[in-house]
mmCIF file of C-alpha atoms in Angstrom:
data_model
loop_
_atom_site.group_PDB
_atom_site.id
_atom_site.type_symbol
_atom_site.label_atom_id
_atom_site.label_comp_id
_atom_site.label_asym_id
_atom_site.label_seq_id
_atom_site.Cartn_x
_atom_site.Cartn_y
_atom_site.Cartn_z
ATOM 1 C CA UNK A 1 15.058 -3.081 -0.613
ATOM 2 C CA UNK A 2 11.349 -3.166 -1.405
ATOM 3 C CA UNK A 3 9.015 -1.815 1.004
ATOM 4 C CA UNK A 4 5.466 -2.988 1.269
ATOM 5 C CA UNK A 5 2.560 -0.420 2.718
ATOM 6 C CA UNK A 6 -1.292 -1.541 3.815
ATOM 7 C CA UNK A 7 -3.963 0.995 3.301
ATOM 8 C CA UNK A 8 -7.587 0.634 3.401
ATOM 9 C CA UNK A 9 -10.008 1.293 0.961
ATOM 10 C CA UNK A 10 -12.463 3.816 0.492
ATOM 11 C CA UNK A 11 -14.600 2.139 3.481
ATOM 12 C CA UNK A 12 -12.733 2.732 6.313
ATOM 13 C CA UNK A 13 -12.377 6.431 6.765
ATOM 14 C CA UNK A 14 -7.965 7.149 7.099
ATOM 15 C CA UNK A 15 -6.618 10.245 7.113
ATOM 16 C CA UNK A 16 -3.824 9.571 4.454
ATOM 17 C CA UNK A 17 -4.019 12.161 2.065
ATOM 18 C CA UNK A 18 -2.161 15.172 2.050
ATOM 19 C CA UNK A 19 0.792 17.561 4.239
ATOM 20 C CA UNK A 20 -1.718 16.802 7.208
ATOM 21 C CA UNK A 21 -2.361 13.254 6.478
ATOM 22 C CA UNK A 22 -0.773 9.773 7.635
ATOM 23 C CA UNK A 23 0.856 8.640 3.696
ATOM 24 C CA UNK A 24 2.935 11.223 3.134
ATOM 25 C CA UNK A 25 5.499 11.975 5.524
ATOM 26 C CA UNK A 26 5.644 7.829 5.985
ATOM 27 C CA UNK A 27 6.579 8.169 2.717
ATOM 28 C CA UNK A 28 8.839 11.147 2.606
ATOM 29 C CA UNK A 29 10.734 9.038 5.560
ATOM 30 C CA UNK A 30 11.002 6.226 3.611
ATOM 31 C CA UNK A 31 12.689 8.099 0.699
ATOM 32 C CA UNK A 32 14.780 10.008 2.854
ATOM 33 C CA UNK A 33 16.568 6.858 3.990
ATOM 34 C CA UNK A 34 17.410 6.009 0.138
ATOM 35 C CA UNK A 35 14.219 4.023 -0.954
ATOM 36 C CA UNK A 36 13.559 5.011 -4.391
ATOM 37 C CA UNK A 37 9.348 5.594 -4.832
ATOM 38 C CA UNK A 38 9.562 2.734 -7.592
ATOM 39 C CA UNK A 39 10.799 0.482 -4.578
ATOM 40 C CA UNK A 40 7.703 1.213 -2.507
ATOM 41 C CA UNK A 41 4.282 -0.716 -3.221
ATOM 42 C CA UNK A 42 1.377 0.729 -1.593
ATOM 43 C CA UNK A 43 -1.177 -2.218 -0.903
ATOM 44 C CA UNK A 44 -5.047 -1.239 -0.670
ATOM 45 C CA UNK A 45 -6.546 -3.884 1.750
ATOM 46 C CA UNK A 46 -10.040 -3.973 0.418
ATOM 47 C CA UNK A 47 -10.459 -7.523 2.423
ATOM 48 C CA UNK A 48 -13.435 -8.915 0.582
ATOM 49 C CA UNK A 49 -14.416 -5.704 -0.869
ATOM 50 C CA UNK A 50 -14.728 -5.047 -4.646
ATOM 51 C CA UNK A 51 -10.829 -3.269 -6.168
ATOM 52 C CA UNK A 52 -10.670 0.347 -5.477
ATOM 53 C CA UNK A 53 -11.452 3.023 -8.472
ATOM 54 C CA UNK A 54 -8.679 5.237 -10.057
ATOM 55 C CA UNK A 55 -10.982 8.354 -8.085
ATOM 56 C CA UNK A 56 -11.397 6.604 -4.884
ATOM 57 C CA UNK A 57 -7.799 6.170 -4.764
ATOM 58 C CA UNK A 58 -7.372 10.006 -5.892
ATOM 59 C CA UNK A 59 -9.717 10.418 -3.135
ATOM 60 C CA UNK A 60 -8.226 8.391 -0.227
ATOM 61 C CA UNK A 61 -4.180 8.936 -0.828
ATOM 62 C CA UNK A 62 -4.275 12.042 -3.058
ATOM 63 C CA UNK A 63 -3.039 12.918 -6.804
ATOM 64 C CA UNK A 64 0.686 13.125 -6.018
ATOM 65 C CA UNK A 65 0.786 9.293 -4.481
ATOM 66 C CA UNK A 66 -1.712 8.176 -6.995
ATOM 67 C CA UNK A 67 0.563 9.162 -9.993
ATOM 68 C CA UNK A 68 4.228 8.658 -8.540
ATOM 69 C CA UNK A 69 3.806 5.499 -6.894
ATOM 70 C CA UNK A 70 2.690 2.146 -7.333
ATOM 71 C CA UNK A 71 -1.075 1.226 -5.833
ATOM 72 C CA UNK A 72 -1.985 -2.968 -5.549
ATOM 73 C CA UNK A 73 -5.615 -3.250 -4.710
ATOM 74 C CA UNK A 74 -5.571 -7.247 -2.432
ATOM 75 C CA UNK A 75 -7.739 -9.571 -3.327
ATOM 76 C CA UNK A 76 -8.656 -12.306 -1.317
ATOM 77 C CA UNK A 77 -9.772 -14.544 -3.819
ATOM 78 C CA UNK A 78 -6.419 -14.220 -5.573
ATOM 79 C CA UNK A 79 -4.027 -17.744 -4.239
ATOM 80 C CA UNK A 80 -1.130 -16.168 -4.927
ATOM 81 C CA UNK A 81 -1.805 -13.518 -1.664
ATOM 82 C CA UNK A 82 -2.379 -16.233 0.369
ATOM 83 C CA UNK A 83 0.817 -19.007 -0.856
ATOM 84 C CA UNK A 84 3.531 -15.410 -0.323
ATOM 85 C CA UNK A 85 1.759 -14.969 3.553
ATOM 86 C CA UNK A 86 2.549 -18.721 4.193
ATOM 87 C CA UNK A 87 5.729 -18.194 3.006
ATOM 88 C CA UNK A 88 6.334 -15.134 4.494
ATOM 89 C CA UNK A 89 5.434 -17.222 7.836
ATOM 90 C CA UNK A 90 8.036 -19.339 7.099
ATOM 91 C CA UNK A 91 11.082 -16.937 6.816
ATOM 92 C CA UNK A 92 9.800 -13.985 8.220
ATOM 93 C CA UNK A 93 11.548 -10.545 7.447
ATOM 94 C CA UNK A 94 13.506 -8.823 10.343
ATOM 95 C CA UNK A 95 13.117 -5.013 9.207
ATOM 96 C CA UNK A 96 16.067 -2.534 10.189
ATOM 97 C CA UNK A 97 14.955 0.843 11.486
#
């Protein structure tokens, strides 16, 4: 199983980093059910905004998530986004909890 996360960029002001943030016991929780952290994709919704900076993300999720799992900054302008929603609309994923 692959698991998919949206984050925003360094615009919109998240708590995710660190013990007391939002990112890491999500992903702690996710592991602890037998994801492995090469199985999780961590998606930075920048919406129209320029791709995030290796330091912003440092900045927003922290060193540890920044090094030990993977970060996708969206792009809008990219088709490819756009042709795997539509799709996804079409056979939508039932998650298990």
């Amino acid at each position: 199983m692959t698991v998919a996360i949206a984050v925003s960029d360094i615009t919109r002001p998240v708590p995710y980093r660190g013990e007391n943030g939002i990112l890491s016991p999500l992903l702690r929780r996710l592991e602890s059910t037998g994801i492995k952290k090469e199985k999780i994709k961590i998606i930075v919704a920048t919406g129209m905004h320029r791709a995030s900076t290796d330091e912003e993300k440092v900045e927003m999720y922290g060193k540890e998530v920044v090094e030990q799992y993977t970060l996708l900054d969206h792009d809008a302008r990219i088709m490819i986004f756009w042709r795997a929603l539509e799709k996804q609309k079409r056979n939508p994923c039932l998650c298990q909890s």
